[in-house]
Amino acid sequence: MLGGVLALEILLAACYAGVLYYSASQSINLNAQKAVEQSQGVFDLLVQNDAKMLGAAMDSFATNAAVSQIYTEHQDRQALIAAVQDIYRSNKSRYGITHMYFIDKNGTCFLRAHSTGLFGDAIDRETFLRARASGQEASGIELGKTAFALRRVMPYLHNGNVVGYLEFGEEIDHFDRLMKKQTGIDVAVLVEKNFLNEDDYRGALKAKNQIDNWDAMKDYVMVSSTMNDLKTAASVTSGAEVHSVKTPTYLGTVANGSSTFARGAFPLKDSAGKQVGVVLALSDVTDQIHSQRSAMLYLILITVVISVLSFIGALLYLRAAIINPLVLLAQQANDISMGNVDKKLETQRQDEIGLLIHAFERMRLSLKKSLSMLTKRAEQG
């Protein structure tokens, strides 16, 4: 019986430990989901604020009559370069602007202030096409050869007439660091390979003396990350998981070496609203997992110790209060059966054991009286 009680106590402890483990796991899951949603909120806010910054810089630049006159004449590209270089450098230093274009109305690039030797190609990016179609400013994130850029395009006016289009842009790889600073969470930007040209991607990385990571993942390329070890960031997720992400999604925990990460992701869409990748959010929950496991082990250990001690205590109590009195009563009952009816059975107990002893005492007295009467009759006969 006591063994059954002990087993029940251990079973209850195991059930409680299971509930504790489930509760702790749900807490980690909930916090990870909130972290993903928070990361997306910070990302969207960064896009909005920087788009406004680009717009303010463009509005200021658009009032430069000398530059607009040179561009309108459309004859001296070198004069335009000389006129805008200081302005471009100033905007790059103050606002982080990395791209500046003069685009003709037919979509031909007349000048890249950030790369003056490259011109004459057709611009067909979504932001430009929207600005040309609507006659209004348009902005959005667009994917280049190796990275994303936030672009803003506006009609360029001279004397009230549209003479072309002005585009300012900035690469957004610094968003990763800002997101981590705001949330404390590591992030990695993954792009589907079918939106990139492999040769262009590899060539651009080589030109920048960066590590070629095209083969690190099957279907995606990690274009930026706040993690020092890009292999770690790539190894904690799979293309199938990432491909299923359409909303901010918690992807579970995964162990990588001695560390455990809670993973989540939210979709990354370009200016056309097309999903071209995801932003992966990685929270190091190693300490939380260790604390959770330690708490469970301590709980189980304490429960086992308490159960064993209670079992020993109950056993000692039963031995002193029930087993020993019953053994003594059995010995006395054996003596009575052998004819020894002179030893009085005494007890102060009023419980069931006491009632049993009193009953045996009455039986002893009755037997003693009967034996005495039989002895007298035998003597008289």
mmCIF file of C-alpha atoms in Angstrom:
data_model
loop_
_atom_site.group_PDB
_atom_site.id
_atom_site.type_symbol
_atom_site.label_atom_id
_atom_site.label_comp_id
_atom_site.label_asym_id
_atom_site.label_seq_id
_atom_site.Cartn_x
_atom_site.Cartn_y
_atom_site.Cartn_z
ATOM 1 C CA MET A 1 0.000 0.000 0.000
ATOM 2 C CA LEU A 2 2.766 2.419 0.961
ATOM 3 C CA GLY A 3 4.569 1.588 -2.270
ATOM 4 C CA GLY A 4 1.444 2.556 -4.171
ATOM 5 C CA VAL A 5 1.244 5.850 -2.291
ATOM 6 C CA LEU A 6 4.889 6.573 -3.089
ATOM 7 C CA ALA A 7 4.348 5.763 -6.762
ATOM 8 C CA LEU A 8 1.305 8.049 -6.807
ATOM 9 C CA GLU A 9 3.311 10.892 -5.288
ATOM 10 C CA ILE A 10 6.048 10.484 -7.899
ATOM 11 C CA LEU A 11 3.430 10.328 -10.663
ATOM 12 C CA LEU A 12 1.832 13.550 -9.420
ATOM 13 C CA ALA A 13 5.254 15.184 -9.300
ATOM 14 C CA ALA A 14 5.941 14.078 -12.878
ATOM 15 C CA CYS A 15 2.584 15.497 -13.977
ATOM 16 C CA TYR A 16 3.332 18.784 -12.250
ATOM 17 C CA ALA A 17 6.783 18.896 -13.871
ATOM 18 C CA GLY A 18 5.151 18.296 -17.252
ATOM 19 C CA VAL A 19 2.717 21.154 -16.673
ATOM 20 C CA LEU A 20 5.615 23.393 -15.616
ATOM 21 C CA TYR A 21 7.612 22.431 -18.710
ATOM 22 C CA TYR A 22 4.633 23.081 -20.991
ATOM 23 C CA SER A 23 3.973 26.435 -19.338
ATOM 24 C CA ALA A 24 7.618 27.495 -19.685
ATOM 25 C CA SER A 25 7.700 26.349 -23.330
ATOM 26 C CA GLN A 26 4.522 28.277 -24.099
ATOM 27 C CA SER A 27 6.062 31.351 -22.493
ATOM 28 C CA ILE A 28 9.121 31.042 -24.737
ATOM 29 C CA ASN A 29 6.887 30.530 -27.785
ATOM 30 C CA LEU A 30 4.708 33.538 -26.936
ATOM 31 C CA ASN A 31 7.709 35.784 -26.324
ATOM 32 C CA ALA A 32 9.281 34.644 -29.598
ATOM 33 C CA GLN A 33 6.073 35.391 -31.527
ATOM 34 C CA LYS A 34 5.925 38.852 -29.952
ATOM 35 C CA ALA A 35 9.577 39.378 -30.827
ATOM 36 C CA VAL A 36 8.878 38.615 -34.501
ATOM 37 C CA GLU A 37 5.925 41.009 -34.570
ATOM 38 C CA GLN A 38 7.989 43.658 -32.794
ATOM 39 C CA SER A 39 10.808 43.207 -35.309
ATOM 40 C CA GLN A 40 8.420 43.693 -38.204
ATOM 41 C CA GLY A 41 6.996 46.803 -36.542
ATOM 42 C CA VAL A 42 10.482 48.274 -36.142
ATOM 43 C CA PHE A 43 11.343 47.383 -39.754
ATOM 44 C CA ASP A 44 8.192 49.028 -41.129
ATOM 45 C CA LEU A 45 8.825 52.115 -39.009
ATOM 46 C CA LEU A 46 12.388 52.376 -40.305
ATOM 47 C CA VAL A 47 11.131 52.163 -43.898
ATOM 48 C CA GLN A 48 8.530 54.879 -43.288
ATOM 49 C CA ASN A 49 10.940 57.231 -41.539
ATOM 50 C CA ASP A 50 13.713 56.812 -44.104
ATOM 51 C CA ALA A 51 11.258 57.259 -46.983
ATOM 52 C CA LYS A 52 10.234 60.570 -45.421
ATOM 53 C CA MET A 53 13.901 61.493 -45.030
ATOM 54 C CA LEU A 54 14.544 60.765 -48.714
ATOM 55 C CA GLY A 55 11.507 62.835 -49.633
ATOM 56 C CA ALA A 56 12.719 65.794 -47.571
ATOM 57 C CA ALA A 57 16.176 65.597 -49.164
ATOM 58 C CA MET A 58 14.646 65.446 -52.656
ATOM 59 C CA ASP A 59 12.320 68.404 -52.005
ATOM 60 C CA SER A 60 15.303 70.465 -50.917
ATOM 61 C CA PHE A 61 17.318 69.423 -53.964
ATOM 62 C CA ALA A 62 14.469 70.045 -56.402
ATOM 63 C CA THR A 63 14.535 73.768 -55.676
ATOM 64 C CA ASN A 64 18.053 74.091 -57.126
ATOM 65 C CA ALA A 65 17.303 76.029 -60.313
ATOM 66 C CA ALA A 66 20.862 75.814 -61.650
ATOM 67 C CA VAL A 67 20.854 72.030 -61.613
ATOM 68 C CA SER A 68 17.410 71.767 -63.189
ATOM 69 C CA GLN A 69 18.498 74.167 -65.940
ATOM 70 C CA ILE A 70 21.561 72.069 -66.785
ATOM 71 C CA TYR A 71 19.513 68.871 -66.848
ATOM 72 C CA THR A 72 16.779 70.477 -68.958
ATOM 73 C CA GLU A 73 19.296 71.529 -71.588
ATOM 74 C CA HIS A 74 20.315 67.844 -71.671
ATOM 75 C CA GLN A 75 23.618 68.522 -73.420
ATOM 76 C CA ASP A 76 26.442 68.672 -70.900
ATOM 77 C CA ARG A 77 26.561 65.617 -68.629
ATOM 78 C CA GLN A 78 29.905 66.705 -67.181
ATOM 79 C CA ALA A 79 28.455 70.040 -66.151
ATOM 80 C CA LEU A 80 25.612 68.224 -64.396
ATOM 81 C CA ILE A 81 28.113 65.976 -62.619
ATOM 82 C CA ALA A 82 30.050 69.019 -61.427
ATOM 83 C CA ALA A 83 26.852 70.687 -60.243
ATOM 84 C CA VAL A 84 25.522 67.763 -58.203
ATOM 85 C CA GLN A 85 28.635 66.070 -56.773
ATOM 86 C CA ASP A 86 28.916 68.272 -53.682
ATOM 87 C CA ILE A 87 25.159 68.001 -53.080
ATOM 88 C CA TYR A 88 25.288 64.224 -53.459
ATOM 89 C CA ARG A 89 28.231 63.895 -51.065
ATOM 90 C CA SER A 90 26.495 66.141 -48.546
ATOM 91 C CA ASN A 91 23.279 64.077 -48.667
ATOM 92 C CA LYS A 92 25.269 60.859 -48.426
ATOM 93 C CA SER A 93 27.077 62.112 -45.350
ATOM 94 C CA ARG A 94 24.014 63.593 -43.636
ATOM 95 C CA TYR A 95 21.293 61.120 -44.620
ATOM 96 C CA GLY A 96 23.092 57.975 -45.761
ATOM 97 C CA ILE A 97 21.863 58.360 -49.347
ATOM 98 C CA THR A 98 23.786 55.933 -51.554
ATOM 99 C CA HIS A 99 21.988 56.324 -54.908
ATOM 100 C CA MET A 100 21.096 59.400 -56.941
ATOM 101 C CA TYR A 101 19.672 59.199 -60.479
ATOM 102 C CA PHE A 102 18.530 61.565 -63.200
ATOM 103 C CA ILE A 103 16.114 59.584 -65.372
ATOM 104 C CA ASP A 104 14.688 60.788 -68.670
ATOM 105 C CA LYS A 105 10.967 60.647 -69.307
ATOM 106 C CA ASN A 106 11.396 57.606 -71.550
ATOM 107 C CA GLY A 107 13.125 55.703 -68.705
ATOM 108 C CA THR A 108 16.726 56.165 -69.872
ATOM 109 C CA CYS A 109 19.247 56.871 -67.126
ATOM 110 C CA PHE A 110 20.917 60.178 -67.932
ATOM 111 C CA LEU A 111 23.181 60.253 -64.888
ATOM 112 C CA ARG A 112 24.054 58.262 -61.801
ATOM 113 C CA ALA A 113 25.665 60.712 -59.404
ATOM 114 C CA HIS A 114 26.981 57.771 -57.368
ATOM 115 C CA SER A 115 28.463 56.044 -60.440
ATOM 116 C CA THR A 116 29.024 58.657 -63.106
ATOM 117 C CA GLY A 117 30.521 56.289 -65.639
ATOM 118 C CA LEU A 118 27.326 54.246 -65.937
ATOM 119 C CA PHE A 119 24.475 55.802 -67.918
ATOM 120 C CA GLY A 120 22.261 55.261 -70.948
ATOM 121 C CA ASP A 121 20.579 52.075 -69.657
ATOM 122 C CA ALA A 122 16.822 51.656 -69.259
ATOM 123 C CA ILE A 123 15.295 52.006 -65.784
ATOM 124 C CA ASP A 124 12.257 49.803 -65.311
ATOM 125 C CA ARG A 125 12.029 49.560 -61.536
ATOM 126 C CA GLU A 126 8.605 49.560 -59.954
ATOM 127 C CA THR A 127 9.086 52.836 -58.078
ATOM 128 C CA PHE A 128 10.004 54.675 -61.284
ATOM 129 C CA LEU A 129 7.134 53.153 -63.242
ATOM 130 C CA ARG A 130 4.650 54.125 -60.518
ATOM 131 C CA ALA A 131 5.974 57.691 -60.335
ATOM 132 C CA ARG A 132 5.807 58.067 -64.110
ATOM 133 C CA ALA A 133 2.306 56.614 -64.327
ATOM 134 C CA SER A 134 0.870 58.660 -61.462
ATOM 135 C CA GLY A 135 2.850 61.876 -61.816
ATOM 136 C CA GLN A 136 3.417 61.656 -58.050
ATOM 137 C CA GLU A 137 6.268 60.624 -55.801
ATOM 138 C CA ALA A 138 6.631 56.878 -55.270
ATOM 139 C CA SER A 139 8.806 54.940 -52.838
ATOM 140 C CA GLY A 140 9.488 51.380 -51.819
ATOM 141 C CA ILE A 141 12.034 48.647 -51.237
ATOM 142 C CA GLU A 142 13.609 47.077 -54.303
ATOM 143 C CA LEU A 143 16.134 44.299 -54.706
ATOM 144 C CA GLY A 144 19.444 44.947 -56.416
ATOM 145 C CA LYS A 145 22.229 42.503 -57.286
ATOM 146 C CA THR A 146 23.189 41.693 -53.695
ATOM 147 C CA ALA A 147 21.079 43.847 -51.385
ATOM 148 C CA PHE A 148 17.886 45.778 -50.898
ATOM 149 C CA ALA A 149 17.602 49.520 -51.373
ATOM 150 C CA LEU A 150 14.894 51.935 -50.318
ATOM 151 C CA ARG A 151 14.145 54.163 -53.317
ATOM 152 C CA ARG A 152 12.076 57.306 -53.746
ATOM 153 C CA VAL A 153 11.293 58.760 -57.192
ATOM 154 C CA MET A 154 9.692 62.095 -57.998
ATOM 155 C CA PRO A 155 8.878 63.950 -61.224
ATOM 156 C CA TYR A 156 11.599 66.547 -61.865
ATOM 157 C CA LEU A 157 10.102 69.897 -62.841
ATOM 158 C CA HIS A 158 11.552 72.904 -64.634
ATOM 159 C CA ASN A 159 9.289 75.944 -64.983
ATOM 160 C CA GLY A 160 6.344 73.740 -64.037
ATOM 161 C CA ASN A 161 7.004 71.121 -66.711
ATOM 162 C CA VAL A 162 8.163 67.550 -66.158
ATOM 163 C CA VAL A 163 11.623 67.226 -67.703
ATOM 164 C CA GLY A 164 12.508 63.869 -66.185
ATOM 165 C CA TYR A 165 12.609 62.072 -62.874
ATOM 166 C CA LEU A 166 14.841 62.299 -59.841
ATOM 167 C CA GLU A 167 15.565 59.255 -57.730
ATOM 168 C CA PHE A 168 17.231 59.050 -54.316
ATOM 169 C CA GLY A 169 17.960 55.736 -52.647
ATOM 170 C CA GLU A 170 19.731 54.118 -49.738
ATOM 171 C CA GLU A 171 20.861 50.572 -49.099
ATOM 172 C CA ILE A 172 19.063 49.211 -46.060
ATOM 173 C CA ASP A 173 21.557 46.715 -44.683
ATOM 174 C CA HIS A 174 21.966 49.073 -41.708
ATOM 175 C CA PHE A 175 18.341 48.309 -40.809
ATOM 176 C CA ASP A 176 19.596 45.014 -39.334
ATOM 177 C CA ARG A 177 21.726 46.772 -36.738
ATOM 178 C CA LEU A 178 19.006 49.285 -35.900
ATOM 179 C CA MET A 179 16.454 46.481 -35.443
ATOM 180 C CA LYS A 180 18.800 44.618 -33.107
ATOM 181 C CA LYS A 181 19.464 47.809 -31.164
ATOM 182 C CA GLN A 182 15.727 48.352 -30.710
ATOM 183 C CA THR A 183 14.715 44.755 -29.953
ATOM 184 C CA GLY A 184 17.883 42.985 -28.807
ATOM 185 C CA ILE A 185 17.177 40.277 -31.386
ATOM 186 C CA ASP A 186 19.504 39.074 -34.125
ATOM 187 C CA VAL A 187 18.070 39.303 -37.621
ATOM 188 C CA ALA A 188 19.014 37.906 -41.013
ATOM 189 C CA VAL A 189 17.602 38.890 -44.408
ATOM 190 C CA LEU A 190 16.976 35.950 -46.745
ATOM 191 C CA VAL A 191 16.178 36.361 -50.439
ATOM 192 C CA GLU A 192 14.808 33.704 -52.765
ATOM 193 C CA LYS A 193 17.445 32.748 -55.318
ATOM 194 C CA ASN A 194 15.036 32.945 -58.244
ATOM 195 C CA PHE A 195 14.925 36.724 -57.769
ATOM 196 C CA LEU A 196 18.705 36.988 -58.138
ATOM 197 C CA ASN A 197 21.180 36.328 -60.934
ATOM 198 C CA GLU A 198 23.826 33.950 -59.642
ATOM 199 C CA ASP A 199 26.661 35.340 -61.749
ATOM 200 C CA ASP A 200 25.813 38.942 -60.879
ATOM 201 C CA TYR A 201 25.517 38.058 -57.206
ATOM 202 C CA ARG A 202 28.815 36.209 -57.046
ATOM 203 C CA GLY A 203 30.538 38.900 -59.079
ATOM 204 C CA ALA A 204 29.255 41.708 -56.847
ATOM 205 C CA LEU A 205 30.425 39.905 -53.701
ATOM 206 C CA LYS A 206 33.836 39.306 -55.249
ATOM 207 C CA ALA A 207 34.148 42.967 -56.187
ATOM 208 C CA LYS A 208 33.389 43.917 -52.577
ATOM 209 C CA ASN A 209 35.806 41.291 -51.196
ATOM 210 C CA GLN A 210 32.913 39.625 -49.354
ATOM 211 C CA ILE A 211 32.437 35.920 -48.699
ATOM 212 C CA ASP A 212 30.503 34.090 -51.417
ATOM 213 C CA ASN A 213 27.571 32.482 -49.581
ATOM 214 C CA TRP A 214 25.476 31.507 -52.596
ATOM 215 C CA ASP A 215 25.741 27.804 -51.773
ATOM 216 C CA ALA A 216 25.116 28.147 -48.019
ATOM 217 C CA MET A 217 21.377 27.487 -48.456
ATOM 218 C CA LYS A 218 19.460 25.635 -51.132
ATOM 219 C CA ASP A 219 16.709 28.062 -52.110
ATOM 220 C CA TYR A 220 17.677 31.279 -50.333
ATOM 221 C CA VAL A 221 20.635 33.620 -50.014
ATOM 222 C CA MET A 222 21.408 35.478 -46.814
ATOM 223 C CA VAL A 223 22.158 39.019 -47.969
ATOM 224 C CA SER A 224 22.723 40.485 -44.501
ATOM 225 C CA SER A 225 22.714 39.490 -40.846
ATOM 226 C CA THR A 226 23.606 40.831 -37.406
ATOM 227 C CA MET A 227 25.133 37.493 -36.445
ATOM 228 C CA ASN A 228 28.898 37.313 -36.636
ATOM 229 C CA ASP A 229 28.797 33.737 -37.875
ATOM 230 C CA LEU A 230 26.698 33.613 -41.050
ATOM 231 C CA LYS A 231 26.966 29.813 -41.104
ATOM 232 C CA THR A 232 25.169 29.681 -37.773
ATOM 233 C CA ALA A 233 22.394 31.914 -39.051
ATOM 234 C CA ALA A 234 22.032 29.755 -42.168
ATOM 235 C CA SER A 235 22.085 26.478 -40.270
ATOM 236 C CA VAL A 236 19.201 27.242 -37.916
ATOM 237 C CA THR A 237 16.533 27.345 -40.591
ATOM 238 C CA SER A 238 15.426 25.560 -43.733
ATOM 239 C CA GLY A 239 14.085 26.732 -47.035
ATOM 240 C CA ALA A 240 10.819 24.845 -46.565
ATOM 241 C CA GLU A 241 10.100 26.652 -43.293
ATOM 242 C CA VAL A 242 10.965 30.049 -44.728
ATOM 243 C CA HIS A 243 8.913 29.484 -47.881
ATOM 244 C CA SER A 244 5.765 28.986 -45.799
ATOM 245 C CA VAL A 245 6.079 32.368 -44.061
ATOM 246 C CA LYS A 246 3.326 34.733 -45.222
ATOM 247 C CA THR A 247 2.730 36.572 -41.948
ATOM 248 C CA PRO A 248 4.860 37.087 -38.815
ATOM 249 C CA THR A 249 5.419 33.461 -37.835
ATOM 250 C CA TYR A 250 7.093 31.641 -34.959
ATOM 251 C CA LEU A 251 9.157 28.730 -36.331
ATOM 252 C CA GLY A 252 10.054 26.971 -33.057
ATOM 253 C CA THR A 253 13.360 26.439 -31.312
ATOM 254 C CA VAL A 254 16.444 24.772 -32.707
ATOM 255 C CA ALA A 255 19.710 23.720 -31.115
ATOM 256 C CA ASN A 256 22.947 24.779 -32.743
ATOM 257 C CA GLY A 257 26.000 23.533 -30.897
ATOM 258 C CA SER A 258 25.665 24.563 -27.269
ATOM 259 C CA SER A 259 23.126 27.279 -28.065
ATOM 260 C CA THR A 260 19.376 27.163 -28.554
ATOM 261 C CA PHE A 261 17.562 29.707 -30.718
ATOM 262 C CA ALA A 262 13.898 30.662 -30.876
ATOM 263 C CA ARG A 263 13.195 31.416 -34.517
ATOM 264 C CA GLY A 264 10.617 33.530 -36.232
ATOM 265 C CA ALA A 265 10.255 35.321 -39.546
ATOM 266 C CA PHE A 266 8.146 37.891 -41.335
ATOM 267 C CA PRO A 267 7.739 38.373 -45.100
ATOM 268 C CA LEU A 268 9.863 40.894 -46.988
ATOM 269 C CA LYS A 269 8.035 42.476 -49.912
ATOM 270 C CA ASP A 270 9.290 44.793 -52.612
ATOM 271 C CA SER A 271 7.619 48.003 -53.765
ATOM 272 C CA ALA A 272 5.251 46.007 -55.998
ATOM 273 C CA GLY A 273 3.989 44.032 -52.996
ATOM 274 C CA LYS A 274 5.697 40.853 -54.189
ATOM 275 C CA GLN A 275 7.288 38.702 -51.505
ATOM 276 C CA VAL A 276 10.944 38.234 -52.404
ATOM 277 C CA GLY A 277 12.216 36.887 -49.117
ATOM 278 C CA VAL A 278 11.883 37.002 -45.363
ATOM 279 C CA VAL A 279 13.499 38.649 -42.382
ATOM 280 C CA LEU A 280 14.527 35.962 -39.916
ATOM 281 C CA ALA A 281 14.451 36.884 -36.217
ATOM 282 C CA LEU A 282 16.694 34.801 -33.945
ATOM 283 C CA SER A 283 16.482 34.959 -30.159
ATOM 284 C CA ASP A 284 19.103 33.142 -28.117
ATOM 285 C CA VAL A 285 17.042 31.332 -25.471
ATOM 286 C CA THR A 286 19.850 29.089 -24.235
ATOM 287 C CA ASP A 287 19.761 30.556 -20.722
ATOM 288 C CA GLN A 288 15.970 30.267 -20.568
ATOM 289 C CA ILE A 289 16.069 26.634 -21.668
ATOM 290 C CA HIS A 290 18.775 25.842 -19.110
ATOM 291 C CA SER A 291 16.785 27.587 -16.378
ATOM 292 C CA GLN A 292 13.686 25.673 -17.405
ATOM 293 C CA ARG A 293 15.472 22.339 -17.296
ATOM 294 C CA SER A 294 17.207 23.169 -14.017
ATOM 295 C CA ALA A 295 13.890 24.139 -12.445
ATOM 296 C CA MET A 296 12.375 20.831 -13.568
ATOM 297 C CA LEU A 297 15.298 18.825 -12.234
ATOM 298 C CA TYR A 298 15.175 20.645 -8.902
ATOM 299 C CA LEU A 299 11.413 20.095 -8.724
ATOM 300 C CA ILE A 300 11.734 16.390 -9.450
ATOM 301 C CA LEU A 301 14.613 16.018 -6.988
ATOM 302 C CA ILE A 302 12.784 17.861 -4.218
ATOM 303 C CA THR A 303 9.611 15.880 -4.882
ATOM 304 C CA VAL A 304 11.473 12.573 -4.779
ATOM 305 C CA VAL A 305 13.222 13.532 -1.522
ATOM 306 C CA ILE A 306 9.951 14.650 0.062
ATOM 307 C CA SER A 307 8.192 11.518 -1.154
ATOM 308 C CA VAL A 308 10.908 9.230 0.212
ATOM 309 C CA LEU A 309 10.996 11.067 3.537
ATOM 310 C CA SER A 310 7.211 10.980 3.797
ATOM 311 C CA PHE A 311 7.281 7.279 2.932
ATOM 312 C CA ILE A 312 9.849 6.608 5.667
ATOM 313 C CA GLY A 313 7.880 8.729 8.137
ATOM 314 C CA ALA A 314 4.644 6.965 7.291
ATOM 315 C CA LEU A 315 6.359 3.578 7.609
ATOM 316 C CA LEU A 316 7.764 4.453 11.049
ATOM 317 C CA TYR A 317 4.382 5.729 12.169
ATOM 318 C CA LEU A 318 2.598 2.615 10.968
ATOM 319 C CA ARG A 319 5.185 0.407 12.647
ATOM 320 C CA ALA A 320 4.875 2.228 15.982
ATOM 321 C CA ALA A 321 1.127 2.865 15.970
ATOM 322 C CA ILE A 322 -0.268 -0.244 14.256
ATOM 323 C CA ILE A 323 2.178 -2.971 13.325
ATOM 324 C CA ASN A 324 3.997 -3.297 16.658
ATOM 325 C CA PRO A 325 0.762 -3.257 18.764
ATOM 326 C CA LEU A 326 -0.801 -5.860 16.469
ATOM 327 C CA VAL A 327 2.290 -8.067 16.648
ATOM 328 C CA LEU A 328 2.240 -7.805 20.460
ATOM 329 C CA LEU A 329 -1.472 -8.580 20.536
ATOM 330 C CA ALA A 330 -0.897 -11.608 18.299
ATOM 331 C CA GLN A 331 1.739 -12.891 20.714
ATOM 332 C CA GLN A 332 -0.593 -12.400 23.688
ATOM 333 C CA ALA A 333 -3.432 -14.077 21.819
ATOM 334 C CA ASN A 334 -1.107 -17.029 21.199
ATOM 335 C CA ASP A 335 -0.322 -17.170 24.933
ATOM 336 C CA ILE A 336 -4.032 -17.197 25.728
ATOM 337 C CA SER A 337 -4.572 -20.025 23.265
ATOM 338 C CA MET A 338 -1.892 -21.972 25.134
ATOM 339 C CA GLY A 339 -3.791 -21.505 28.399
ATOM 340 C CA ASN A 340 -1.875 -18.557 29.800
ATOM 341 C CA VAL A 341 -4.804 -16.363 30.797
ATOM 342 C CA ASP A 342 -3.256 -14.586 33.744
ATOM 343 C CA LYS A 343 -1.391 -11.830 31.854
ATOM 344 C CA LYS A 344 -3.579 -8.763 31.695
ATOM 345 C CA LEU A 345 -3.930 -6.908 28.398
ATOM 346 C CA GLU A 346 -3.687 -3.196 29.071
ATOM 347 C CA THR A 347 -3.919 -0.106 26.847
ATOM 348 C CA GLN A 348 -4.857 3.545 27.044
ATOM 349 C CA ARG A 349 -5.785 3.784 23.386
ATOM 350 C CA GLN A 350 -9.356 4.569 22.404
ATOM 351 C CA ASP A 351 -9.026 3.950 18.659
ATOM 352 C CA GLU A 352 -9.746 0.759 16.734
ATOM 353 C CA ILE A 353 -6.545 -0.891 18.002
ATOM 354 C CA GLY A 354 -7.586 -0.015 21.552
ATOM 355 C CA LEU A 355 -11.051 -1.502 21.011
ATOM 356 C CA LEU A 356 -9.462 -4.682 19.678
ATOM 357 C CA ILE A 357 -7.180 -4.988 22.722
ATOM 358 C CA HIS A 358 -10.113 -4.398 25.084
ATOM 359 C CA ALA A 359 -12.056 -7.100 23.260
ATOM 360 C CA PHE A 360 -9.163 -9.541 23.694
ATOM 361 C CA GLU A 361 -8.971 -8.568 27.398
ATOM 362 C CA ARG A 362 -12.671 -9.397 27.861
ATOM 363 C CA MET A 363 -12.094 -12.685 26.071
ATOM 364 C CA ARG A 364 -9.136 -13.410 28.397
ATOM 365 C CA LEU A 365 -11.238 -12.703 31.460
ATOM 366 C CA SER A 366 -14.056 -14.861 30.160
ATOM 367 C CA LEU A 367 -11.693 -17.742 29.421
ATOM 368 C CA LYS A 368 -10.045 -17.351 32.801
ATOM 369 C CA LYS A 369 -13.418 -17.516 34.561
ATOM 370 C CA SER A 370 -14.490 -20.543 32.558
ATOM 371 C CA LEU A 371 -11.203 -22.332 33.292
ATOM 372 C CA SER A 372 -11.584 -21.517 36.995
ATOM 373 C CA MET A 373 -15.095 -22.992 37.084
ATOM 374 C CA LEU A 374 -13.957 -26.123 35.311
ATOM 375 C CA THR A 375 -11.095 -26.521 37.796
ATOM 376 C CA LYS A 376 -13.467 -26.248 40.797
ATOM 377 C CA ARG A 377 -15.877 -28.812 39.372
ATOM 378 C CA ALA A 378 -13.022 -31.155 38.756
ATOM 379 C CA GLU A 379 -11.863 -30.790 42.354
ATOM 380 C CA GLN A 380 -15.397 -31.366 43.744
ATOM 381 C CA GLY A 381 -15.937 -34.449 41.606
#
